[in-house]
mmCIF file of C-alpha atoms and ligand atoms in Angstrom:
data_model
loop_
_atom_site.group_PDB
_atom_site.id
_atom_site.type_symbol
_atom_site.label_atom_id
_atom_site.label_comp_id
_atom_site.label_asym_id
_atom_site.label_seq_id
_atom_site.Cartn_x
_atom_site.Cartn_y
_atom_site.Cartn_z
ATOM 1 C CA MET Y 87 141.332 91.085 123.867
ATOM 2 C CA THR Y 88 138.256 88.982 121.356
ATOM 3 C CA HIS Y 89 135.638 88.811 122.751
ATOM 4 C CA GLN Y 90 133.904 89.438 125.426
ATOM 5 C CA PRO Y 91 130.323 89.883 126.584
ATOM 6 C CA PRO Y 92 127.448 93.110 127.092
ATOM 7 C CA VAL Y 93 128.655 95.219 130.350
ATOM 8 C CA LEU Y 94 125.724 95.185 132.396
ATOM 9 C CA PRO Y 95 124.455 96.949 135.062
ATOM 10 C CA GLY Y 96 125.875 96.409 138.035
ATOM 11 C CA CYS Y 97 129.007 96.177 137.075
ATOM 12 C CA ARG Y 98 131.447 99.675 137.134
ATOM 13 C CA MET Y 99 132.848 101.726 134.441
ATOM 14 C CA GLY Y 100 135.793 103.740 134.574
ATOM 15 C CA ILE Y 101 135.623 107.359 132.854
ATOM 16 C CA VAL Y 102 139.287 109.138 131.915
ATOM 17 C CA GLY Y 103 138.839 113.353 132.861
ATOM 18 C CA GLY Y 104 136.254 114.828 134.846
ATOM 19 C CA GLY Y 105 135.109 117.361 134.069
ATOM 20 C CA GLN Y 106 131.668 118.088 132.543
ATOM 21 C CA LEU Y 107 130.926 115.900 128.973
ATOM 22 C CA GLY Y 108 132.758 112.912 131.895
ATOM 23 C CA ARG Y 109 129.674 114.587 134.499
ATOM 24 C CA MET Y 110 126.929 114.235 131.559
ATOM 25 C CA LEU Y 111 128.277 110.797 131.547
ATOM 26 C CA SER Y 112 127.808 109.321 134.752
ATOM 27 C CA LEU Y 113 124.920 109.852 136.046
ATOM 28 C CA VAL Y 114 123.575 108.833 133.365
ATOM 29 C CA ALA Y 115 125.537 105.671 134.316
ATOM 30 C CA SER Y 116 124.260 106.052 137.270
ATOM 31 C CA GLU Y 117 121.335 105.967 136.532
ATOM 32 C CA MET Y 118 121.127 103.489 134.807
ATOM 33 C CA GLY Y 119 122.576 101.250 138.119
ATOM 34 C CA TYR Y 120 125.991 101.294 136.334
ATOM 35 C CA ASP Y 121 128.654 101.863 139.665
ATOM 36 C CA VAL Y 122 131.145 105.040 137.657
ATOM 37 C CA ALA Y 123 134.161 105.989 139.075
ATOM 38 C CA VAL Y 124 136.291 108.604 137.817
ATOM 39 C CA LEU Y 125 139.972 109.535 136.827
ATOM 40 C CA ASP Y 126 140.566 113.175 136.957
ATOM 41 C CA PRO Y 127 143.445 115.370 139.007
ATOM 42 C CA ASP Y 128 141.126 117.741 140.016
ATOM 43 C CA PRO Y 129 140.042 117.397 143.839
ATOM 44 C CA GLU Y 130 136.924 119.477 142.744
ATOM 45 C CA SER Y 131 136.439 118.456 139.449
ATOM 46 C CA PRO Y 132 131.892 118.002 137.729
ATOM 47 C CA ALA Y 133 132.704 114.383 136.835
ATOM 48 C CA GLY Y 134 133.830 112.977 139.783
ATOM 49 C CA ARG Y 135 131.928 115.159 142.454
ATOM 50 C CA VAL Y 136 129.342 113.213 141.204
ATOM 51 C CA ALA Y 137 131.339 109.651 140.265
ATOM 52 C CA ASP Y 138 130.469 106.575 142.757
ATOM 53 C CA GLU Y 139 134.493 106.856 142.788
ATOM 54 C CA HIS Y 140 136.792 109.900 142.003
ATOM 55 C CA LEU Y 141 139.929 109.073 142.339
ATOM 56 C CA CYS Y 142 142.292 112.117 142.264
ATOM 57 C CA ALA Y 143 145.940 111.354 140.393
ATOM 58 C CA PRO Y 144 147.528 112.560 136.863
ATOM 59 C CA TYR Y 145 146.196 110.647 133.571
ATOM 60 C CA ASP Y 146 149.338 108.977 133.992
ATOM 61 C CA ASP Y 147 149.233 107.575 137.734
ATOM 62 C CA GLU Y 148 150.537 103.841 137.825
ATOM 63 C CA SER Y 149 148.957 102.884 140.890
ATOM 64 C CA ALA Y 150 144.969 104.601 139.158
ATOM 65 C CA LEU Y 151 145.544 102.988 135.868
ATOM 66 C CA THR Y 152 146.101 99.589 138.274
ATOM 67 C CA TRP Y 153 143.682 100.345 140.164
ATOM 68 C CA LEU Y 154 141.068 101.388 136.775
ATOM 69 C CA LYS Y 155 141.855 98.478 135.382
ATOM 70 C CA THR Y 156 141.950 95.803 137.815
ATOM 71 C CA HIS Y 157 138.127 97.553 139.325
ATOM 72 C CA CYS Y 158 136.002 98.858 135.789
ATOM 73 C CA GLN Y 159 135.003 95.734 133.370
ATOM 74 C CA ALA Y 160 135.085 99.211 130.463
ATOM 75 C CA VAL Y 161 136.800 102.300 130.703
ATOM 76 C CA THR Y 162 135.864 105.343 127.843
ATOM 77 C CA THR Y 163 136.876 108.881 127.999
ATOM 78 C CA GLU Y 164 135.554 112.565 127.267
ATOM 79 C CA PHE Y 165 138.761 114.312 126.263
ATOM 80 C CA GLU Y 166 140.954 113.884 123.830
ATOM 81 C CA ASN Y 167 143.977 114.879 124.963
ATOM 82 C CA VAL Y 168 143.813 111.571 127.492
ATOM 83 C CA PRO Y 169 147.258 109.941 126.548
ATOM 84 C CA ALA Y 170 146.134 107.229 123.769
ATOM 85 C CA ASP Y 171 149.037 105.381 125.569
ATOM 86 C CA VAL Y 172 146.722 105.800 128.692
ATOM 87 C CA LEU Y 173 143.723 103.980 126.526
ATOM 88 C CA GLU Y 174 146.415 101.611 124.944
ATOM 89 C CA HIS Y 175 147.596 100.469 128.314
ATOM 90 C CA LEU Y 176 144.025 100.194 129.892
ATOM 91 C CA SER Y 177 142.740 98.202 127.016
ATOM 92 C CA SER Y 178 144.646 94.626 127.833
ATOM 93 C CA GLN Y 179 142.301 94.204 130.875
ATOM 94 C CA CYS Y 180 140.067 96.071 129.962
ATOM 95 C CA ILE Y 181 137.218 97.261 127.163
ATOM 96 C CA VAL Y 182 138.036 100.177 125.780
ATOM 97 C CA SER Y 183 136.709 102.629 123.424
ATOM 98 C CA PRO Y 184 136.970 104.691 121.489
ATOM 99 C CA SER Y 185 140.805 103.400 120.912
ATOM 100 C CA ALA Y 186 143.881 104.679 121.850
ATOM 101 C CA ALA Y 187 144.293 104.676 117.902
ATOM 102 C CA ALA Y 188 141.807 107.160 117.321
ATOM 103 C CA VAL Y 189 142.211 108.929 119.667
ATOM 104 C CA SER Y 190 145.515 109.595 118.992
ATOM 105 C CA ILE Y 191 143.526 110.288 114.867
ATOM 106 C CA ALA Y 192 141.656 113.514 116.093
ATOM 107 C CA GLN Y 193 144.890 114.648 119.255
ATOM 108 C CA ASP Y 194 146.246 115.816 115.652
ATOM 109 C CA ARG Y 195 145.064 117.816 113.259
ATOM 110 C CA ILE Y 196 148.327 117.202 111.379
ATOM 111 C CA GLN Y 197 147.042 112.850 111.059
ATOM 112 C CA GLU Y 198 143.541 113.628 111.277
ATOM 113 C CA LYS Y 199 144.055 115.762 108.098
ATOM 114 C CA THR Y 200 146.136 113.726 106.418
ATOM 115 C CA PHE Y 201 143.606 110.876 107.688
ATOM 116 C CA LEU Y 202 140.622 112.780 106.396
ATOM 117 C CA GLN Y 203 142.605 112.967 102.636
ATOM 118 C CA ARG Y 204 143.401 109.834 102.562
ATOM 119 C CA HIS Y 205 140.322 108.042 102.934
ATOM 120 C CA GLY Y 206 138.219 110.960 100.026
ATOM 121 C CA LEU Y 207 137.055 113.448 102.478
ATOM 122 C CA GLN Y 208 137.511 116.936 101.789
ATOM 123 C CA THR Y 209 138.611 119.022 103.742
ATOM 124 C CA ALA Y 210 139.704 123.181 103.767
ATOM 125 C CA PRO Y 211 143.098 123.429 101.191
ATOM 126 C CA PHE Y 212 145.866 123.284 103.824
ATOM 127 C CA SER Y 213 149.210 122.100 104.716
ATOM 128 C CA THR Y 214 151.154 121.106 107.680
ATOM 129 C CA ILE Y 215 154.380 123.436 108.860
ATOM 130 C CA SER Y 216 157.089 122.450 111.424
ATOM 131 C CA GLN Y 217 159.417 124.220 110.866
ATOM 132 C CA PRO Y 218 160.649 127.461 109.914
ATOM 133 C CA SER Y 219 161.326 126.412 106.317
ATOM 134 C CA GLN Y 220 158.542 125.241 105.228
ATOM 135 C CA ILE Y 221 156.005 128.924 105.671
ATOM 136 C CA ALA Y 222 157.330 129.743 102.318
ATOM 137 C CA ALA Y 223 156.392 126.761 100.275
ATOM 138 C CA ALA Y 224 153.333 125.958 102.343
ATOM 139 C CA TRP Y 225 152.001 129.349 101.507
ATOM 140 C CA ARG Y 226 152.340 129.401 98.523
ATOM 141 C CA THR Y 227 150.694 126.296 98.316
ATOM 142 C CA LEU Y 228 147.233 127.832 99.685
ATOM 143 C CA GLY Y 229 147.728 130.124 96.641
ATOM 144 C CA GLY Y 230 148.148 134.208 98.905
ATOM 145 C CA GLY Y 231 144.287 134.303 100.498
ATOM 146 C CA ASP Y 232 144.116 134.946 103.646
ATOM 147 C CA ALA Y 233 144.702 131.649 106.326
ATOM 148 C CA ILE Y 234 145.056 130.107 109.229
ATOM 149 C CA LEU Y 235 147.608 128.438 111.459
ATOM 150 C CA LYS Y 236 146.638 125.828 113.958
ATOM 151 C CA THR Y 237 149.092 124.473 116.216
ATOM 152 C CA ALA Y 238 149.317 120.485 115.585
ATOM 153 C CA ARG Y 239 148.225 119.509 118.865
ATOM 154 C CA MET Y 240 146.047 120.892 122.177
ATOM 155 C CA GLY Y 241 144.080 123.451 120.313
ATOM 156 C CA TYR Y 242 140.124 123.251 121.464
ATOM 157 C CA ASP Y 243 137.725 126.712 121.881
ATOM 158 C CA GLY Y 244 139.471 128.401 118.887
ATOM 159 C CA LYS Y 245 143.479 128.747 120.943
ATOM 160 C CA GLY Y 246 146.209 127.912 119.822
ATOM 161 C CA GLN Y 247 144.789 129.722 115.904
ATOM 162 C CA SER Y 248 146.399 132.615 114.355
ATOM 163 C CA LEU Y 249 144.417 134.440 111.594
ATOM 164 C CA CYS Y 250 147.064 134.776 109.200
ATOM 165 C CA GLY Y 251 146.731 137.858 106.201
ATOM 166 C CA SER Y 252 150.056 137.355 104.456
ATOM 167 C CA GLN Y 253 154.031 135.298 104.545
ATOM 168 C CA ASP Y 254 155.456 137.469 107.027
ATOM 169 C CA GLU Y 255 151.766 137.609 109.634
ATOM 170 C CA VAL Y 256 152.766 132.511 109.064
ATOM 171 C CA ASP Y 257 155.849 133.485 110.008
ATOM 172 C CA GLN Y 258 155.291 136.067 113.795
ATOM 173 C CA ALA Y 259 152.297 133.993 114.055
ATOM 174 C CA PHE Y 260 155.057 130.038 114.159
ATOM 175 C CA ARG Y 261 157.464 131.763 115.924
ATOM 176 C CA ALA Y 262 155.338 132.796 118.624
ATOM 177 C CA MET Y 263 153.695 129.270 119.096
ATOM 178 C CA GLY Y 264 156.286 128.143 119.342
ATOM 179 C CA GLU Y 265 157.604 126.967 116.851
ATOM 180 C CA VAL Y 266 155.491 123.907 117.302
ATOM 181 C CA PRO Y 267 154.214 121.288 114.822
ATOM 182 C CA CYS Y 268 150.893 123.309 112.450
ATOM 183 C CA VAL Y 269 148.306 123.835 110.226
ATOM 184 C CA LEU Y 270 148.438 125.989 107.772
ATOM 185 C CA GLU Y 271 144.587 126.204 106.461
ATOM 186 C CA GLU Y 272 143.093 128.362 103.993
ATOM 187 C CA ARG Y 273 140.506 130.726 105.420
ATOM 188 C CA VAL Y 274 136.775 129.513 104.118
ATOM 189 C CA GLU Y 275 133.953 131.214 103.110
ATOM 190 C CA ILE Y 276 131.231 129.472 105.906
ATOM 191 C CA ALA Y 277 127.758 129.329 104.774
ATOM 192 C CA THR Y 278 127.111 127.347 108.221
ATOM 193 C CA GLU Y 279 128.818 125.441 110.127
ATOM 194 C CA ILE Y 280 127.300 122.604 110.995
ATOM 195 C CA SER Y 281 127.730 118.677 112.995
ATOM 196 C CA ILE Y 282 126.726 115.473 112.939
ATOM 197 C CA VAL Y 283 126.834 113.269 116.561
ATOM 198 C CA LEU Y 284 127.271 109.823 115.985
ATOM 199 C CA ALA Y 285 126.842 106.415 117.529
ATOM 200 C CA ARG Y 286 128.868 103.555 115.987
ATOM 201 C CA SER Y 287 128.778 100.253 117.915
ATOM 202 C CA LYS Y 288 131.200 97.499 117.978
ATOM 203 C CA GLY Y 289 129.474 95.712 115.233
ATOM 204 C CA GLY Y 290 129.504 98.410 112.767
ATOM 205 C CA GLN Y 291 126.264 99.587 113.088
ATOM 206 C CA VAL Y 292 125.919 103.537 113.595
ATOM 207 C CA ALA Y 293 123.659 105.799 114.622
ATOM 208 C CA CYS Y 294 123.263 109.197 113.065
ATOM 209 C CA TYR Y 295 121.277 112.292 114.867
ATOM 210 C CA PRO Y 296 120.126 115.070 113.063
ATOM 211 C CA ALA Y 297 122.533 118.308 111.859
ATOM 212 C CA ALA Y 298 123.309 120.622 113.938
ATOM 213 C CA GLU Y 299 124.123 124.055 113.412
ATOM 214 C CA ASN Y 300 126.285 125.789 115.251
ATOM 215 C CA VAL Y 301 127.019 129.216 115.748
ATOM 216 C CA HIS Y 302 130.097 130.469 117.557
ATOM 217 C CA THR Y 303 131.737 133.372 119.158
ATOM 218 C CA ARG Y 304 134.956 134.538 119.130
ATOM 219 C CA GLY Y 305 136.198 130.788 118.828
ATOM 220 C CA ILE Y 306 133.909 129.120 121.434
ATOM 221 C CA LEU Y 307 130.201 127.827 120.526
ATOM 222 C CA ASP Y 308 128.171 130.576 121.505
ATOM 223 C CA TYR Y 309 124.864 128.146 120.527
ATOM 224 C CA THR Y 310 123.309 125.323 118.486
ATOM 225 C CA ILE Y 311 119.553 125.249 116.702
ATOM 226 C CA VAL Y 312 118.048 121.844 116.026
ATOM 227 C CA PRO Y 313 117.514 120.520 113.291
ATOM 228 C CA ALA Y 314 119.802 122.475 110.829
ATOM 229 C CA ARG Y 315 118.164 124.795 108.623
ATOM 230 C CA LEU Y 316 120.093 123.325 105.700
ATOM 231 C CA ASN Y 317 118.713 122.250 102.528
ATOM 232 C CA PRO Y 318 117.839 118.259 103.345
ATOM 233 C CA GLY Y 319 120.913 117.266 100.532
ATOM 234 C CA VAL Y 320 123.634 119.215 102.609
ATOM 235 C CA ALA Y 321 121.903 116.898 105.743
ATOM 236 C CA ASP Y 322 122.329 113.855 103.893
ATOM 237 C CA LYS Y 323 125.508 114.054 102.822
ATOM 238 C CA ALA Y 324 126.873 115.810 106.296
ATOM 239 C CA GLN Y 325 125.720 111.987 107.349
ATOM 240 C CA VAL Y 326 127.307 109.581 104.439
ATOM 241 C CA LEU Y 327 130.673 110.995 105.393
ATOM 242 C CA ALA Y 328 129.979 111.022 108.729
ATOM 243 C CA THR Y 329 129.513 107.567 109.030
ATOM 244 C CA LYS Y 330 131.684 106.580 105.509
ATOM 245 C CA LEU Y 331 134.480 108.142 108.257
ATOM 246 C CA ALA Y 332 133.448 106.700 111.295
ATOM 247 C CA ASP Y 333 134.292 103.331 109.094
ATOM 248 C CA ALA Y 334 137.450 103.867 108.855
ATOM 249 C CA MET Y 335 138.661 104.788 111.481
ATOM 250 C CA ASP Y 336 136.492 100.934 112.555
ATOM 251 C CA TYR Y 337 135.730 103.572 115.553
ATOM 252 C CA VAL Y 338 133.741 102.299 118.825
ATOM 253 C CA GLY Y 339 131.830 105.345 120.737
ATOM 254 C CA VAL Y 340 130.464 108.225 120.073
ATOM 255 C CA LEU Y 341 132.209 111.142 118.219
ATOM 256 C CA ALA Y 342 131.783 113.973 116.333
ATOM 257 C CA VAL Y 343 132.049 115.580 113.388
ATOM 258 C CA GLU Y 344 132.178 119.222 112.455
ATOM 259 C CA PHE Y 345 131.814 120.753 108.659
ATOM 260 C CA PHE Y 346 132.027 123.872 106.750
ATOM 261 C CA ILE Y 347 128.640 124.394 104.682
ATOM 262 C CA THR Y 348 130.716 126.720 102.666
ATOM 263 C CA LYS Y 349 129.240 130.127 100.101
ATOM 264 C CA THR Y 350 129.382 127.565 96.851
ATOM 265 C CA GLY Y 351 127.662 124.843 98.536
ATOM 266 C CA ASP Y 352 130.824 122.289 99.759
ATOM 267 C CA VAL Y 353 130.468 120.209 102.673
ATOM 268 C CA LEU Y 354 134.122 120.181 104.617
ATOM 269 C CA ILE Y 355 135.374 118.319 107.934
ATOM 270 C CA ASN Y 356 136.777 120.688 109.487
ATOM 271 C CA GLU Y 357 137.327 118.737 113.084
ATOM 272 C CA ILE Y 358 136.163 115.519 114.554
ATOM 273 C CA ALA Y 359 135.911 115.255 118.650
ATOM 274 C CA PRO Y 360 136.202 111.371 119.382
ATOM 275 C CA ARG Y 361 133.467 112.296 122.542
ATOM 276 C CA PRO Y 362 129.868 112.919 123.173
ATOM 277 C CA HIS Y 363 130.312 116.664 121.557
ATOM 278 C CA ASN Y 364 129.146 120.100 123.247
ATOM 279 C CA SER Y 365 126.540 120.370 119.873
ATOM 280 C CA GLY Y 366 125.035 117.775 120.851
ATOM 281 C CA HIS Y 367 124.103 118.360 124.177
ATOM 282 C CA PHE Y 368 120.210 118.628 122.743
ATOM 283 C CA THR Y 369 120.273 115.193 122.697
ATOM 284 C CA GLN Y 370 119.687 115.477 126.450
ATOM 285 C CA ASP Y 371 115.921 117.675 126.125
ATOM 286 C CA ALA Y 372 115.180 117.317 122.546
ATOM 287 C CA ALA Y 373 116.345 113.115 120.588
ATOM 288 C CA ASP Y 374 115.221 109.710 122.346
ATOM 289 C CA THR Y 375 119.339 108.738 123.311
ATOM 290 C CA CYS Y 376 121.031 111.353 124.774
ATOM 291 C CA GLN Y 377 124.603 111.397 123.440
ATOM 292 C CA PHE Y 378 125.443 110.931 126.670
ATOM 293 C CA GLU Y 379 123.109 107.489 126.731
ATOM 294 C CA GLN Y 380 125.098 106.263 123.576
ATOM 295 C CA GLN Y 381 128.307 106.961 124.774
ATOM 296 C CA LEU Y 382 127.079 104.469 128.290
ATOM 297 C CA ARG Y 383 125.709 101.895 125.364
ATOM 298 C CA THR Y 384 129.322 102.127 122.502
ATOM 299 C CA LEU Y 385 131.245 101.243 125.754
ATOM 300 C CA CYS Y 386 129.645 98.378 127.649
ATOM 301 C CA GLN Y 387 128.467 96.628 124.414
ATOM 302 C CA LEU Y 388 124.449 97.157 124.517
ATOM 303 C CA PRO Y 389 122.073 97.777 121.124
ATOM 304 C CA LEU Y 390 121.786 101.334 120.404
ATOM 305 C CA GLY Y 391 119.618 103.841 121.145
ATOM 306 C CA SER Y 392 116.722 105.898 118.906
ATOM 307 C CA THR Y 393 118.592 108.905 117.826
ATOM 308 C CA GLN Y 394 115.305 110.429 116.579
ATOM 309 C CA LEU Y 395 114.323 113.772 117.203
ATOM 310 C CA ARG Y 396 111.131 114.387 119.430
ATOM 311 C CA SER Y 397 111.414 118.623 118.580
ATOM 312 C CA ALA Y 398 113.148 121.015 117.639
ATOM 313 C CA ALA Y 399 115.637 122.812 119.978
ATOM 314 C CA VAL Y 400 117.789 125.615 120.492
ATOM 315 C CA MET Y 401 120.105 124.785 123.598
ATOM 316 C CA VAL Y 402 122.655 127.708 124.760
ATOM 317 C CA ASN Y 403 126.030 126.997 126.419
ATOM 318 C CA LEU Y 404 126.499 129.482 129.303
ATOM 319 C CA MET Y 405 129.604 130.956 129.779
ATOM 320 C CA GLY Y 406 131.151 132.195 132.976
ATOM 321 C CA ASP Y 407 130.846 135.901 131.234
ATOM 322 C CA LEU Y 408 127.752 135.528 132.595
ATOM 323 C CA TRP Y 409 128.553 135.927 136.298
ATOM 324 C CA CYS Y 410 130.375 139.262 135.856
ATOM 325 C CA GLY Y 411 127.489 141.046 136.987
ATOM 326 C CA GLY Y 412 126.154 138.325 139.644
ATOM 327 C CA GLU Y 413 124.705 135.168 140.160
ATOM 328 C CA PRO Y 414 122.361 134.617 136.912
ATOM 329 C CA ASN Y 415 118.821 134.845 137.068
ATOM 330 C CA TRP Y 416 118.177 131.311 137.340
ATOM 331 C CA LEU Y 417 114.780 131.979 137.888
ATOM 332 C CA ALA Y 418 113.755 133.377 133.879
ATOM 333 C CA ILE Y 419 114.373 130.224 133.064
ATOM 334 C CA LEU Y 420 113.279 128.014 135.123
ATOM 335 C CA ARG Y 421 109.541 129.228 135.185
ATOM 336 C CA ASN Y 422 109.522 128.001 131.166
ATOM 337 C CA GLU Y 423 108.008 125.286 131.044
ATOM 338 C CA GLN Y 424 109.768 124.522 127.539
ATOM 339 C CA ALA Y 425 113.406 125.753 128.425
ATOM 340 C CA LYS Y 426 115.823 122.708 130.402
ATOM 341 C CA LEU Y 427 118.855 123.756 132.415
ATOM 342 C CA HIS Y 428 121.407 122.386 133.425
ATOM 343 C CA LEU Y 429 124.886 123.486 135.289
ATOM 344 C CA TYR Y 430 128.256 121.920 135.629
ATOM 345 C CA GLY Y 431 128.783 122.189 139.091
ATOM 346 C CA LYS Y 432 131.515 124.045 138.500
ATOM 347 C CA LYS Y 433 132.280 127.164 141.394
ATOM 348 C CA LEU Y 434 135.325 129.879 139.761
ATOM 349 C CA PRO Y 435 133.044 131.505 137.141
ATOM 350 C CA ARG Y 436 136.079 132.249 134.515
ATOM 351 C CA THR Y 437 135.365 133.929 131.414
ATOM 352 C CA GLY Y 438 135.391 131.718 128.693
ATOM 353 C CA ARG Y 439 134.790 129.066 130.933
ATOM 354 C CA LYS Y 440 130.781 126.205 130.201
ATOM 355 C CA MET Y 441 129.264 126.421 133.407
ATOM 356 C CA GLY Y 442 126.565 125.243 131.653
ATOM 357 C CA HIS Y 443 124.182 124.854 128.841
ATOM 358 C CA PHE Y 444 120.104 124.710 128.407
ATOM 359 C CA THR Y 445 117.551 124.102 126.485
ATOM 360 C CA TYR Y 446 114.780 125.391 124.294
ATOM 361 C CA LEU Y 447 112.442 122.932 123.395
ATOM 362 C CA ALA Y 448 109.566 123.993 119.908
ATOM 363 C CA GLU Y 449 107.816 122.402 118.015
ATOM 364 C CA ASP Y 450 109.088 125.404 114.873
ATOM 365 C CA VAL Y 451 113.282 126.075 115.179
ATOM 366 C CA GLU Y 452 112.702 129.234 114.563
ATOM 367 C CA ILE Y 453 110.492 130.201 117.169
ATOM 368 C CA ALA Y 454 112.853 128.085 119.157
ATOM 369 C CA LEU Y 455 116.138 130.093 118.605
ATOM 370 C CA ASP Y 456 113.802 133.473 119.015
ATOM 371 C CA LYS Y 457 113.113 132.121 122.888
ATOM 372 C CA ALA Y 458 115.734 130.626 123.426
ATOM 373 C CA LEU Y 459 117.870 134.261 122.606
ATOM 374 C CA ALA Y 460 115.566 135.955 124.023
ATOM 375 C CA LEU Y 461 115.789 133.301 127.082
ATOM 376 C CA LYS Y 462 119.492 134.240 127.430
ATOM 377 C CA GLN Y 463 119.068 138.058 127.359
ATOM 378 C CA ALA Y 464 116.586 137.138 130.693
ATOM 379 C CA LEU Y 465 119.164 135.731 132.032
ATOM 380 C CA SER Y 466 121.659 138.831 133.182
ATOM 381 C CA ASP Y 467 118.348 141.021 133.363
HETATM 382 P P1 ADP Z 773 138.474 124.221 117.747
HETATM 383 O O1 ADP Z 773 139.515 122.677 118.085
HETATM 384 O O2 ADP Z 773 139.029 125.860 118.547
HETATM 385 O O3 ADP Z 773 137.240 124.424 117.764
HETATM 386 P P2 ADP Z 773 138.620 124.854 114.617
HETATM 387 O O4 ADP Z 773 139.263 123.769 114.008
HETATM 388 O O5 ADP Z 773 136.912 124.444 115.372
HETATM 389 O O6 ADP Z 773 139.460 124.406 116.321
HETATM 390 O O7 ADP Z 773 137.858 126.597 115.409
HETATM 391 C C1 ADP Z 773 136.899 127.204 115.702
HETATM 392 C C2 ADP Z 773 136.365 128.304 114.645
HETATM 393 O O8 ADP Z 773 137.501 128.742 113.907
HETATM 394 C C3 ADP Z 773 135.623 126.962 113.516
HETATM 395 O O9 ADP Z 773 133.929 126.911 114.203
HETATM 396 C C4 ADP Z 773 135.135 128.529 112.946
HETATM 397 O O10 ADP Z 773 134.480 129.316 113.484
HETATM 398 C C5 ADP Z 773 137.167 128.695 112.477
HETATM 399 N N1 ADP Z 773 137.613 128.168 111.548
HETATM 400 C C6 ADP Z 773 138.295 127.880 112.029
HETATM 401 N N2 ADP Z 773 139.160 127.173 111.380
HETATM 402 C C7 ADP Z 773 138.594 128.497 109.831
HETATM 403 C C8 ADP Z 773 139.229 127.902 108.214
HETATM 404 N N3 ADP Z 773 139.317 126.993 107.743
HETATM 405 N N4 ADP Z 773 137.995 128.515 107.291
HETATM 406 C C9 ADP Z 773 136.979 129.614 107.781
HETATM 407 N N5 ADP Z 773 136.953 129.515 109.154
HETATM 408 C C10 ADP Z 773 137.353 128.803 110.223
HETATM 409 MG MG1 MG Z 774 135.987 122.337 116.483
#
């Protein structure tokens, strides 16, 4: 579609995918006066439960897609494994962002890393492996240190990855992954992991949130510290690189860019997510505009909101594991004026499942960190 006027409150917007990111977008959109339709096959989907309409059908269901494109003025997605051709199909009749092309780059680590390389954006050294005969050369190229084999598609929260210390281990891991296309990546010495969440409008305006420092436990984001405790030159550089990447993709929407800051000071791009990101949840309580409102604004072609930080903050993920001793002690958070609780309405607290998060606000980032971690502990007391 060529030129469209902005999609204003009162219109209906659609979300392909009904997880917690869709739920938080849906809540923001409802608050701003939009009607929301969610497409997700799970009858209990977190977003489906709060949206005006829940189309409970597979993502490629013809009649559900026809309904979406005839009844919604704008449609977005909340997870990157939505089939890219679904977005392409919807874009024939309504505004869709991010584009199918942008989502397909982020869906595939080979495409993603090749794109970054082509635009002069530094990543950890990598080789691609699509068949066993390529393993020896890939291993040699990386120089023989530890390497991580990652499936090109469908990996998340550390799934689809294997740490390899020898060529034999790469052989075994590649077989165990079913010989699907993979990247083999040098294991770099990370000093800090950060992310930049940004919003880019159709006209090319970019608004970056401050760098967020991410701490992972067993491959899953555990907590995020904002602003990241970095020397300001590094945080600025990451924002410049993230903006350059969004421009190169002609990206429209909210984009999260994960970085490794190495012990030698290199700023490497790890991966991107074409949507709001777990590490951007602090924006709900600590920034002028939250990342979900930015997603709505970019989608509906409204002016971008301010990404100014109002307070230092630490966001802590609440994983299903926390329920192993029974219902967490919510009052510990609720009685604390500096803490904000967000739960996703998921009924089954499985190990490794993201059930919610809380954000602790403080003037000083170290105080926020101490208090947030103590509060997390208090949830199990
Ligand atoms: P996912 O899609 O599961 O988030 P990532 O590629 O971001 O996959 O990897 C998950 C985590 O594993 C990273 O946040 C980082 O802690 C660690 N990791 C991934 N790649 C490397 C690498 N090349 N060197 C060192 N650590 C890595
Ligand atoms: Mg990651």
